[in-house]
Short mmCIF file of C-alpha atoms in Angstrom, two decimals:
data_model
loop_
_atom_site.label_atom_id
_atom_site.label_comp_id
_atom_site.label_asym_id
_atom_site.label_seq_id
_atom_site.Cartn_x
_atom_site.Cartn_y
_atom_site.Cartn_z
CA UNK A 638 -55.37 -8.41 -17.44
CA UNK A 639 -55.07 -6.08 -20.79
CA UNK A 640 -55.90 -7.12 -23.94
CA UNK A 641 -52.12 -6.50 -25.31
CA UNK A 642 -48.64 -8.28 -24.38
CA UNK A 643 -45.31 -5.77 -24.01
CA UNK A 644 -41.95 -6.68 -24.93
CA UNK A 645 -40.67 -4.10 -22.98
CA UNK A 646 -38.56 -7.07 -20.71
CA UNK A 647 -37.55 -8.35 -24.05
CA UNK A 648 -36.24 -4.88 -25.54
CA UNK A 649 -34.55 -3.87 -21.90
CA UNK A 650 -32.61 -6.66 -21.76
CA UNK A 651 -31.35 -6.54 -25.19
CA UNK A 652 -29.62 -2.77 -24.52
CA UNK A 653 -28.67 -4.29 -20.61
CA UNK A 654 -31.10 -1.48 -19.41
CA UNK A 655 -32.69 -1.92 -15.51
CA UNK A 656 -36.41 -1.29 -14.96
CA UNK A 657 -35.70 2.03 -12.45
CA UNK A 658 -32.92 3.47 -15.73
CA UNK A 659 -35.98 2.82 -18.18
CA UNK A 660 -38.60 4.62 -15.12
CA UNK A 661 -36.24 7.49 -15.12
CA UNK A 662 -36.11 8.10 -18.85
CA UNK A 663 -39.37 8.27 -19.18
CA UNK A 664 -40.85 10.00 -16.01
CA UNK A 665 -42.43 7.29 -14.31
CA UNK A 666 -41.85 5.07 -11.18
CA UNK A 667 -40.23 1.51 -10.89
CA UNK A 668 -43.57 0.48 -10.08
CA UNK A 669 -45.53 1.11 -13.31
CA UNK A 670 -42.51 -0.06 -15.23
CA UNK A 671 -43.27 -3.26 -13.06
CA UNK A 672 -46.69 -3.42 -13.49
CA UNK A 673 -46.44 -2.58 -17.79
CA UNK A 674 -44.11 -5.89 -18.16
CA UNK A 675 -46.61 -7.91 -16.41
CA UNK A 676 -49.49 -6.32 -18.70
CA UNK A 677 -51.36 -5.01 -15.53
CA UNK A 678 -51.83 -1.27 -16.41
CA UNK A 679 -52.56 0.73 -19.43
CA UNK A 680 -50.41 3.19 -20.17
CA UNK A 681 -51.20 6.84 -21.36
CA UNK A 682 -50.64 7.19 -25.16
CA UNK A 683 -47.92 9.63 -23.98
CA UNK A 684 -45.93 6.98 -21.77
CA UNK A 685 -46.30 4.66 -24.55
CA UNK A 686 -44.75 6.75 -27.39
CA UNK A 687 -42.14 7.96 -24.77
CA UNK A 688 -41.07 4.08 -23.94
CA UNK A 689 -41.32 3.47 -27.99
CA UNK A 690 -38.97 6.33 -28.11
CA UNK A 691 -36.25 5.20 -25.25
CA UNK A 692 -36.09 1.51 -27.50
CA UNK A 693 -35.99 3.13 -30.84
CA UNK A 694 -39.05 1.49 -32.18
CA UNK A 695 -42.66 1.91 -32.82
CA UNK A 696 -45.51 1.82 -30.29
CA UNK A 697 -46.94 -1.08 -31.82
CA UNK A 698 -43.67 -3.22 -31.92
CA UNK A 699 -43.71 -2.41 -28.15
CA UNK A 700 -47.41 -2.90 -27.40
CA UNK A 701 -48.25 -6.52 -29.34
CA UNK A 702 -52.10 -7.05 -29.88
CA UNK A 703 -53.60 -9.90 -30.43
CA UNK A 704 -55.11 -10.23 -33.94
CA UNK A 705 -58.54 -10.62 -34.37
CA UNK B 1449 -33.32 31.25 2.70
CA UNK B 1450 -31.13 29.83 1.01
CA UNK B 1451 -31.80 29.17 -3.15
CA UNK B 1452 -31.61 26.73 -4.66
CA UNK B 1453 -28.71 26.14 -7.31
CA UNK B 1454 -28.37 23.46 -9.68
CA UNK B 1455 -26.10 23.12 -12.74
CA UNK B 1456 -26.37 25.09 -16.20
CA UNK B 1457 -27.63 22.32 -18.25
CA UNK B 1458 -30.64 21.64 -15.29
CA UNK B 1459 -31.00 25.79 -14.90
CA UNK B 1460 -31.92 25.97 -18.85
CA UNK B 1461 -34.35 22.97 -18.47
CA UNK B 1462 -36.51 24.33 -15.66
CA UNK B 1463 -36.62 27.84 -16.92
CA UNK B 1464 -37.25 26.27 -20.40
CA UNK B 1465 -40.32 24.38 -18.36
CA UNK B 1466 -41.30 27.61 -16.06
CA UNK B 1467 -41.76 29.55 -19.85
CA UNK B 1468 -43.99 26.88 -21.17
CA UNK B 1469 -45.82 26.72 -17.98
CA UNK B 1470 -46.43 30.39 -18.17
CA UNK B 1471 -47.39 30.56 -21.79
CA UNK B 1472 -50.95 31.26 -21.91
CA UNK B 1473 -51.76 30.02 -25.52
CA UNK B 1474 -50.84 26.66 -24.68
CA UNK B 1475 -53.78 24.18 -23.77
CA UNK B 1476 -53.97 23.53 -19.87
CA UNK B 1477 -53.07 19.98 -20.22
CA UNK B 1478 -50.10 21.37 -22.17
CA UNK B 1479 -49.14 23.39 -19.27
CA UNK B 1480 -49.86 20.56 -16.27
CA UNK B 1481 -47.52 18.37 -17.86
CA UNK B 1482 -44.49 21.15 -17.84
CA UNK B 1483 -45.64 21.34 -14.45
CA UNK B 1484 -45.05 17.82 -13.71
CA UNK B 1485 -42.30 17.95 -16.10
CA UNK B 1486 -40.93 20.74 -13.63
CA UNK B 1487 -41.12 18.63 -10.20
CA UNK B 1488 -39.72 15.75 -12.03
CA UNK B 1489 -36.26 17.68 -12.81
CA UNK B 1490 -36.20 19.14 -9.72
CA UNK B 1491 -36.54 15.80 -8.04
CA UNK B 1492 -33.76 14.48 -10.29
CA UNK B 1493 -31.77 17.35 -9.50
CA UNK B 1494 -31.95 17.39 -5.18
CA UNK B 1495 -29.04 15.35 -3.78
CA UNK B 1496 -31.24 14.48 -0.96
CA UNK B 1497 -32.25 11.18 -0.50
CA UNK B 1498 -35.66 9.69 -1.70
CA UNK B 1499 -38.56 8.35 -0.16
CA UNK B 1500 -40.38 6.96 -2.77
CA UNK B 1501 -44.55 7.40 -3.26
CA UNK B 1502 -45.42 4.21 -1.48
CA UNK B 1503 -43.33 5.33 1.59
CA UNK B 1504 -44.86 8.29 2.00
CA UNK B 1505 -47.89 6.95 1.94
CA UNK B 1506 -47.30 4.60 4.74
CA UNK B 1507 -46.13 7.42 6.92
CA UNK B 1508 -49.01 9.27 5.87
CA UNK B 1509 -51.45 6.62 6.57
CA UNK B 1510 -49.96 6.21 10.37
CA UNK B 1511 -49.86 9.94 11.43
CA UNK B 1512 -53.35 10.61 9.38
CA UNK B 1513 -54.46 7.67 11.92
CA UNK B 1514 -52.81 8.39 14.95
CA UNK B 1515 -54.53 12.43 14.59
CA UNK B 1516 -58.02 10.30 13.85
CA UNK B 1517 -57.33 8.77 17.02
CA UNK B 1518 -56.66 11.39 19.07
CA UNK B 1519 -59.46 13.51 17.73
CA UNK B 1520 -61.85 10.75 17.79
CA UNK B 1521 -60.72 10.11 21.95
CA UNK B 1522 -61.08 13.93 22.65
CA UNK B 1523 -65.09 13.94 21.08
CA UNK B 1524 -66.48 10.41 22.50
CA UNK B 1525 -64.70 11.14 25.96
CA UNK B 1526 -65.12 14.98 26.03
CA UNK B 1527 -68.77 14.97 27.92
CA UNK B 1528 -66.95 12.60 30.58
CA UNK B 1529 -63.83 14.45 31.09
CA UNK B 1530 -65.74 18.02 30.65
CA UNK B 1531 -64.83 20.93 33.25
CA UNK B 1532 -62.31 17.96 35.30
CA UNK B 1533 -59.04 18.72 35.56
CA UNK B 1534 -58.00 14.90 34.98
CA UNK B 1535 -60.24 15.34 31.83
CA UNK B 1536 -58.21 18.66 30.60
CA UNK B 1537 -54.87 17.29 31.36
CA UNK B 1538 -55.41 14.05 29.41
CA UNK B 1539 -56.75 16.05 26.57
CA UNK B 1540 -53.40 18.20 26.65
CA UNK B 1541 -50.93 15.21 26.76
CA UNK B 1542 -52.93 13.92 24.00
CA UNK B 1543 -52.58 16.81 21.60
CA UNK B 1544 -48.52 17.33 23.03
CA UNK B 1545 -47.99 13.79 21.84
CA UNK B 1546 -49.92 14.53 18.56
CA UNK B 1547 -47.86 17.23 17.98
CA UNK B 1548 -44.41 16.10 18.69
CA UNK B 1549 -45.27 13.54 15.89
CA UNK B 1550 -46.10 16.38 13.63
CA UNK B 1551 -43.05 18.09 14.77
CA UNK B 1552 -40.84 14.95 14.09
CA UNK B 1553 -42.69 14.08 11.26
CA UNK B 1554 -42.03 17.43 9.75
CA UNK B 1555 -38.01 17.24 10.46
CA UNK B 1556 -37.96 14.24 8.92
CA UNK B 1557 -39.29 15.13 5.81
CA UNK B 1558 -37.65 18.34 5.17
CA UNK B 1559 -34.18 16.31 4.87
CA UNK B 1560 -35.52 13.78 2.29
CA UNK B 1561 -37.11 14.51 -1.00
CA UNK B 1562 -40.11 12.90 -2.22
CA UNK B 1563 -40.69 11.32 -5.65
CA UNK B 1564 -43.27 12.95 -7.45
CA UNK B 1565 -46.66 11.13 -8.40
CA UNK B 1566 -46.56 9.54 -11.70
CA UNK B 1567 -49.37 8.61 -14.10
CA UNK B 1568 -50.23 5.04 -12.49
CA UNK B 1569 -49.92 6.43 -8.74
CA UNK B 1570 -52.31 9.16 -9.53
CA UNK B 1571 -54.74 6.86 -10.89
CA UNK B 1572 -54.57 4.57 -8.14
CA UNK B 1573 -54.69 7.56 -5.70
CA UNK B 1574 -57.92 8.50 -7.23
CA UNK B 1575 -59.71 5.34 -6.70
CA UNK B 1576 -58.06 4.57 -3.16
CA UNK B 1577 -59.84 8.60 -2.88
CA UNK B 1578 -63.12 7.23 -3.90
CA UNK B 1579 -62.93 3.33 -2.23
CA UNK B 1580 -61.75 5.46 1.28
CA UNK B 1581 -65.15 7.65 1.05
CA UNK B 1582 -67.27 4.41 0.48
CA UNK B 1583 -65.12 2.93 3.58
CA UNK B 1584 -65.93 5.55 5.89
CA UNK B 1585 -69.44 5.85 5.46
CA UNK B 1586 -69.74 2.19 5.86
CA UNK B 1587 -67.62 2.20 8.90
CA UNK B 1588 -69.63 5.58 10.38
CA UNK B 1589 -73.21 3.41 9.44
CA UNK B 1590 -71.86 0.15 11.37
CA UNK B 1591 -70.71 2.11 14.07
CA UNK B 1592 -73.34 4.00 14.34
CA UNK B 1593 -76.07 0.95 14.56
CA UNK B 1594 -73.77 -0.61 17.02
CA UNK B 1595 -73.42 2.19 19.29
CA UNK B 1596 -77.25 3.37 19.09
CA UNK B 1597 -78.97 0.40 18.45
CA UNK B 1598 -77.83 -2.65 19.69
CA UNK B 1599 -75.77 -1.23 22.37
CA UNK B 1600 -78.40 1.71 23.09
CA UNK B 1601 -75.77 4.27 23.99
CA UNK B 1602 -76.34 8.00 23.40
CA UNK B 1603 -74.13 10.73 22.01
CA UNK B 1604 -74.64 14.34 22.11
CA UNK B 1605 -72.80 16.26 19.39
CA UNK B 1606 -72.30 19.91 20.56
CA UNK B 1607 -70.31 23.05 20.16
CA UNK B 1608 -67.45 21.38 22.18
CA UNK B 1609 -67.00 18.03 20.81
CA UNK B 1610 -68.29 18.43 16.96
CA UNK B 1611 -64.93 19.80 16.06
CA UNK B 1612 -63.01 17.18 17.53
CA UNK B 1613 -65.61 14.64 15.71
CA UNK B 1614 -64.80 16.33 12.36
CA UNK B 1615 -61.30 16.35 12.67
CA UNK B 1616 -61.21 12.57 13.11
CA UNK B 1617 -64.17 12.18 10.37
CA UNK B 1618 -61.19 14.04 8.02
CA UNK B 1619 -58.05 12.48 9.50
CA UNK B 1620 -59.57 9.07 9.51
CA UNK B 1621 -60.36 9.42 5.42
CA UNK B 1622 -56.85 10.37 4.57
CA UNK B 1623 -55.53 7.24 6.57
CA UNK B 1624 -58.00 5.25 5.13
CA UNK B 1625 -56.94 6.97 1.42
CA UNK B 1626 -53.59 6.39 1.83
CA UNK B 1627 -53.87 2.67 3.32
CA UNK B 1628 -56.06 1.97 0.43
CA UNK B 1629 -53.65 3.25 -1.88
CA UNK B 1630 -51.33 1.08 -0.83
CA UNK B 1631 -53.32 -1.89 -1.49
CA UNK B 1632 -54.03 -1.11 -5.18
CA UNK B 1633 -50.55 0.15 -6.06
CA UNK B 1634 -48.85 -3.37 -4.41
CA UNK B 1635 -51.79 -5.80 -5.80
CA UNK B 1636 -50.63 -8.79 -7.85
CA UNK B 1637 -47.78 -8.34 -7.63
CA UNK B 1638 -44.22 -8.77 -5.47
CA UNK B 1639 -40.93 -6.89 -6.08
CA UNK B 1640 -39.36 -7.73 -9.07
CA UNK B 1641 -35.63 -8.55 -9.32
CA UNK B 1642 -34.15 -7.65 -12.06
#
Protein backbone atom coordinates (compact mmCIF):
# COMPACT_ATOMS: atom_id res chain seq x y z
CA UNK A 1 0.00 0.00 0.00
CA UNK A 2 1.48 3.77 -0.56
CA UNK A 3 2.30 5.91 1.98
CA UNK A 4 -0.39 8.69 0.73
CA UNK A 5 -4.41 8.60 0.53
CA UNK A 6 -6.15 10.26 -2.88
CA UNK A 7 -9.30 12.01 -2.92
CA UNK A 8 -9.56 11.57 -6.36
CA UNK A 9 -13.20 9.42 -5.66
CA UNK A 10 -14.04 12.33 -3.50
CA UNK A 11 -13.25 15.19 -6.17
CA UNK A 12 -14.91 12.92 -9.20
CA UNK A 13 -17.93 12.65 -7.66
CA UNK A 14 -18.30 16.15 -6.70
CA UNK A 15 -18.13 17.36 -10.72
CA UNK A 16 -20.41 13.80 -11.52
CA UNK A 17 -17.22 12.74 -13.50
CA UNK A 18 -16.81 8.59 -14.28
CA UNK A 19 -13.41 6.95 -13.71
CA UNK A 20 -12.93 6.03 -17.82
CA UNK A 21 -14.02 10.38 -18.56
CA UNK A 22 -11.22 11.21 -15.85
CA UNK A 23 -8.70 8.12 -17.75
CA UNK A 24 -9.37 9.88 -20.95
CA UNK A 25 -8.49 13.39 -19.86
CA UNK A 26 -5.54 12.54 -18.70
CA UNK A 27 -4.05 9.75 -20.99
CA UNK A 28 -4.30 6.85 -18.94
CA UNK A 29 -6.45 3.62 -18.69
CA UNK A 30 -9.58 2.85 -16.45
CA UNK A 31 -7.35 0.60 -14.78
CA UNK A 32 -4.75 2.92 -13.18
CA UNK A 33 -7.54 5.34 -12.44
CA UNK A 34 -8.80 2.17 -10.49
CA UNK A 35 -5.86 1.25 -8.95
CA UNK A 36 -4.86 5.37 -7.84
CA UNK A 37 -8.36 5.53 -5.78
CA UNK A 38 -7.50 2.45 -3.99
CA UNK A 39 -3.83 3.90 -3.26
CA UNK A 40 -2.21 0.84 -5.08
CA UNK A 41 0.14 2.60 -7.61
CA UNK A 42 2.28 5.61 -7.67
CA UNK A 43 1.74 7.81 -10.14
CA UNK A 44 4.37 9.69 -12.34
CA UNK A 45 4.78 13.34 -11.16
CA UNK A 46 3.37 14.05 -14.66
CA UNK A 47 -0.01 12.02 -14.16
CA UNK A 48 -0.26 13.61 -10.89
CA UNK A 49 -0.07 17.31 -11.92
CA UNK A 50 -2.25 16.34 -15.00
CA UNK A 51 -5.15 14.80 -12.54
CA UNK A 52 -4.46 18.07 -10.17
CA UNK A 53 -5.10 19.92 -13.32
CA UNK A 54 -8.52 18.06 -14.61
CA UNK A 55 -9.97 18.95 -10.63
CA UNK A 56 -8.66 22.42 -10.53
CA UNK A 57 -6.55 21.97 -7.51
CA UNK A 58 -3.12 21.34 -6.29
CA UNK A 59 -1.20 18.05 -6.31
CA UNK A 60 -1.04 17.97 -2.73
CA UNK A 61 -4.86 18.59 -2.09
CA UNK A 62 -5.15 15.52 -4.41
CA UNK A 63 -2.35 13.35 -3.01
CA UNK A 64 -2.97 13.63 1.12
CA UNK A 65 0.20 12.54 3.17
CA UNK A 66 0.25 11.59 6.30
CA UNK A 67 2.06 14.02 8.65
CA UNK A 68 4.90 13.02 10.39
CA UNK B 1 -4.04 2.67 -49.41
CA UNK B 2 -6.28 4.51 -48.29
CA UNK B 3 -5.22 7.71 -45.67
CA UNK B 4 -6.25 8.35 -43.06
CA UNK B 5 -8.52 11.55 -42.44
CA UNK B 6 -9.63 12.93 -39.31
CA UNK B 7 -11.16 16.34 -38.50
CA UNK B 8 -9.33 19.89 -38.51
CA UNK B 9 -9.17 20.36 -34.88
CA UNK B 10 -7.46 16.46 -34.54
CA UNK B 11 -5.27 17.27 -38.01
CA UNK B 12 -3.64 20.46 -36.09
CA UNK B 13 -3.04 18.30 -32.92
CA UNK B 14 -1.07 15.47 -34.51
CA UNK B 15 0.92 17.62 -36.81
CA UNK B 16 1.38 19.97 -33.76
CA UNK B 17 2.75 16.47 -32.01
CA UNK B 18 4.67 15.10 -35.33
CA UNK B 19 6.71 18.85 -35.10
CA UNK B 20 7.62 18.37 -31.52
CA UNK B 21 8.51 14.85 -32.14
CA UNK B 22 10.81 15.94 -34.86
CA UNK B 23 12.40 18.82 -33.08
CA UNK B 24 15.82 17.84 -32.33
CA UNK B 25 16.62 20.33 -29.43
CA UNK B 26 14.07 18.88 -27.36
CA UNK B 27 15.25 16.24 -24.66
CA UNK B 28 14.37 12.55 -25.78
CA UNK B 29 11.98 12.08 -23.02
CA UNK B 30 10.45 15.31 -24.37
CA UNK B 31 10.04 13.74 -27.65
CA UNK B 32 8.75 9.97 -26.37
CA UNK B 33 6.00 11.54 -24.70
CA UNK B 34 4.70 13.49 -28.09
CA UNK B 35 5.13 10.15 -29.32
CA UNK B 36 2.82 8.62 -26.95
CA UNK B 37 0.97 11.76 -26.99
CA UNK B 38 0.64 10.96 -30.86
CA UNK B 39 -0.85 7.23 -30.56
CA UNK B 40 -3.07 8.46 -27.89
CA UNK B 41 -4.98 11.00 -30.36
CA UNK B 42 -4.93 8.77 -32.95
CA UNK B 43 -6.53 6.13 -30.81
CA UNK B 44 -9.13 8.71 -29.72
CA UNK B 45 -9.62 9.63 -33.15
CA UNK B 46 -10.28 5.78 -35.01
CA UNK B 47 -14.02 4.99 -34.98
CA UNK B 48 -13.07 1.44 -34.72
CA UNK B 49 -13.85 -0.36 -31.84
CA UNK B 50 -11.39 -1.01 -28.87
CA UNK B 51 -9.83 -3.84 -27.41
CA UNK B 52 -8.42 -2.64 -24.47
CA UNK B 53 -4.53 -3.60 -23.13
CA UNK B 54 -5.63 -6.47 -20.97
CA UNK B 55 -7.48 -8.05 -23.99
CA UNK B 56 -4.84 -8.05 -26.07
CA UNK B 57 -2.86 -9.52 -23.85
CA UNK B 58 -5.02 -12.49 -23.36
CA UNK B 59 -5.10 -13.11 -27.05
CA UNK B 60 -1.55 -12.66 -27.09
CA UNK B 61 -0.84 -14.99 -24.35
CA UNK B 62 -3.04 -17.91 -26.21
CA UNK B 63 -1.56 -17.65 -29.78
CA UNK B 64 2.15 -16.91 -28.19
CA UNK B 65 1.22 -20.45 -26.49
CA UNK B 66 -0.43 -22.29 -29.00
CA UNK B 67 3.03 -21.35 -31.56
CA UNK B 68 5.16 -22.64 -28.24
CA UNK B 69 3.24 -25.64 -28.62
CA UNK B 70 3.52 -26.38 -31.92
CA UNK B 71 7.18 -25.57 -32.08
CA UNK B 72 7.92 -27.35 -28.98
CA UNK B 73 5.86 -30.79 -30.68
CA UNK B 74 7.84 -30.36 -34.01
CA UNK B 75 11.59 -30.43 -31.89
CA UNK B 76 10.84 -33.28 -29.12
CA UNK B 77 9.00 -35.44 -31.87
CA UNK B 78 11.16 -34.46 -34.92
CA UNK B 79 13.94 -37.46 -34.45
CA UNK B 80 10.75 -39.87 -34.31
CA UNK B 81 8.84 -38.60 -37.16
CA UNK B 82 12.26 -37.81 -39.23
CA UNK B 83 12.36 -38.86 -43.10
CA UNK B 84 8.40 -40.66 -42.45
CA UNK B 85 5.89 -39.45 -44.36
CA UNK B 86 3.30 -39.75 -41.32
CA UNK B 87 6.03 -37.67 -39.50
CA UNK B 88 6.10 -34.82 -42.43
CA UNK B 89 2.43 -34.69 -42.82
CA UNK B 90 1.73 -34.18 -39.10
CA UNK B 91 4.37 -31.56 -39.03
CA UNK B 92 2.49 -29.74 -42.03
CA UNK B 93 -1.07 -29.86 -40.49
CA UNK B 94 0.57 -28.57 -37.50
CA UNK B 95 2.09 -25.43 -38.95
CA UNK B 96 -1.43 -25.04 -41.45
CA UNK B 97 -3.33 -24.91 -38.20
CA UNK B 98 -0.70 -22.50 -36.69
CA UNK B 99 -1.08 -20.40 -39.39
CA UNK B 100 -4.72 -20.12 -40.00
CA UNK B 101 -4.66 -18.77 -36.35
CA UNK B 102 -2.17 -16.21 -37.40
CA UNK B 103 -4.20 -15.56 -40.40
CA UNK B 104 -7.46 -15.13 -38.30
CA UNK B 105 -5.74 -13.60 -35.68
CA UNK B 106 -4.44 -10.98 -38.01
CA UNK B 107 -8.11 -10.20 -39.60
CA UNK B 108 -9.29 -9.76 -36.46
CA UNK B 109 -7.13 -7.24 -35.36
CA UNK B 110 -6.90 -5.09 -38.31
CA UNK B 111 -10.79 -4.18 -37.74
CA UNK B 112 -10.34 -3.19 -34.04
CA UNK B 113 -8.00 -0.65 -32.64
CA UNK B 114 -5.95 -1.18 -29.71
CA UNK B 115 -5.54 1.12 -26.69
CA UNK B 116 -2.20 2.27 -26.32
CA UNK B 117 0.03 1.30 -23.19
CA UNK B 118 -0.18 3.74 -20.46
CA UNK B 119 2.25 4.53 -17.64
CA UNK B 120 0.99 1.70 -15.10
CA UNK B 121 0.67 -1.05 -18.01
CA UNK B 122 4.17 -0.38 -19.06
CA UNK B 123 5.43 -0.78 -15.70
CA UNK B 124 3.68 -3.84 -15.08
CA UNK B 125 4.73 -5.10 -18.58
CA UNK B 126 8.24 -4.65 -17.53
CA UNK B 127 8.19 -6.75 -14.52
CA UNK B 128 5.73 -9.50 -16.02
CA UNK B 129 9.12 -9.14 -18.84
CA UNK B 130 11.48 -9.87 -16.09
CA UNK B 131 9.15 -12.48 -13.67
CA UNK B 132 8.48 -14.46 -17.40
CA UNK B 133 12.49 -14.82 -17.89
CA UNK B 134 12.88 -16.10 -14.22
CA UNK B 135 9.74 -18.50 -15.12
CA UNK B 136 11.24 -20.01 -18.01
CA UNK B 137 14.48 -20.81 -16.82
CA UNK B 138 12.93 -22.41 -13.86
CA UNK B 139 10.54 -24.30 -15.97
CA UNK B 140 13.58 -25.29 -18.68
CA UNK B 141 15.81 -26.44 -15.21
CA UNK B 142 12.74 -28.66 -13.85
CA UNK B 143 12.16 -30.00 -17.06
CA UNK B 144 15.27 -30.61 -17.80
CA UNK B 145 16.13 -32.74 -14.41
CA UNK B 146 12.95 -34.54 -15.02
CA UNK B 147 13.54 -35.54 -18.46
CA UNK B 148 17.43 -36.41 -17.98
CA UNK B 149 17.62 -37.38 -14.63
CA UNK B 150 14.96 -39.01 -13.07
CA UNK B 151 13.35 -40.17 -16.15
CA UNK B 152 16.88 -40.85 -17.96
CA UNK B 153 15.65 -39.88 -21.40
CA UNK B 154 18.01 -38.41 -24.01
CA UNK B 155 17.67 -35.54 -26.44
CA UNK B 156 19.80 -34.70 -29.28
CA UNK B 157 19.64 -31.05 -30.33
CA UNK B 158 20.72 -30.75 -34.03
CA UNK B 159 20.56 -28.71 -37.15
CA UNK B 160 16.94 -29.95 -37.68
CA UNK B 161 15.23 -29.63 -34.47
CA UNK B 162 17.25 -26.60 -32.66
CA UNK B 163 15.19 -24.15 -34.58
CA UNK B 164 12.01 -25.55 -33.75
CA UNK B 165 13.39 -25.70 -29.93
CA UNK B 166 14.13 -21.93 -30.14
CA UNK B 167 11.07 -20.92 -31.54
CA UNK B 168 9.13 -22.44 -28.65
CA UNK B 169 12.01 -21.25 -26.07
CA UNK B 170 10.77 -17.52 -27.63
CA UNK B 171 7.06 -18.15 -28.12
CA UNK B 172 6.74 -19.77 -24.77
CA UNK B 173 8.37 -16.36 -22.98
CA UNK B 174 5.96 -14.04 -24.63
CA UNK B 175 2.96 -16.28 -23.40
CA UNK B 176 4.42 -16.54 -20.25
CA UNK B 177 5.03 -12.36 -20.42
CA UNK B 178 1.80 -11.68 -21.31
CA UNK B 179 -0.01 -14.24 -18.80
CA UNK B 180 2.09 -12.72 -16.17
CA UNK B 181 1.07 -9.42 -17.07
CA UNK B 182 -2.15 -10.16 -16.57
CA UNK B 183 -1.72 -11.23 -13.13
CA UNK B 184 -0.04 -8.01 -11.89
CA UNK B 185 -2.27 -5.57 -13.78
CA UNK B 186 -5.71 -7.49 -12.21
CA UNK B 187 -4.07 -8.10 -8.55
CA UNK B 188 -6.09 -6.81 -5.60
CA UNK B 189 -8.37 -5.82 -7.08
CA UNK B 190 -12.05 -6.55 -8.95
CA UNK B 191 -13.87 -4.23 -11.40
CA UNK B 192 -15.05 -1.30 -9.94
CA UNK B 193 -18.60 0.03 -10.49
CA UNK B 194 -18.93 3.26 -10.56
Amino acid sequence: MNEFTTRIKELRAARDMKQGELADLVGVRRETIIRLEKGLYNPSLKLAVDIARVFGCTVEEVFIFPEE
Amino acid sequence: MKKTVYDEKTNAKLEALKKQYKDKSLSREERAEALKEIARVTYAADPRPAVSVRKQAVTNALLFFLDALVFGFIAVTDRAFRDSSAGNTLSIVLFSVMLIFIVFFVIRTGRYKNEPDDELSRENKRKASLNAFLTLLIVVAVVGLVWFEILEKTFTLDSRNWLGFFCCLVFAYSGLSNAIFLYIDGKGETEEEE
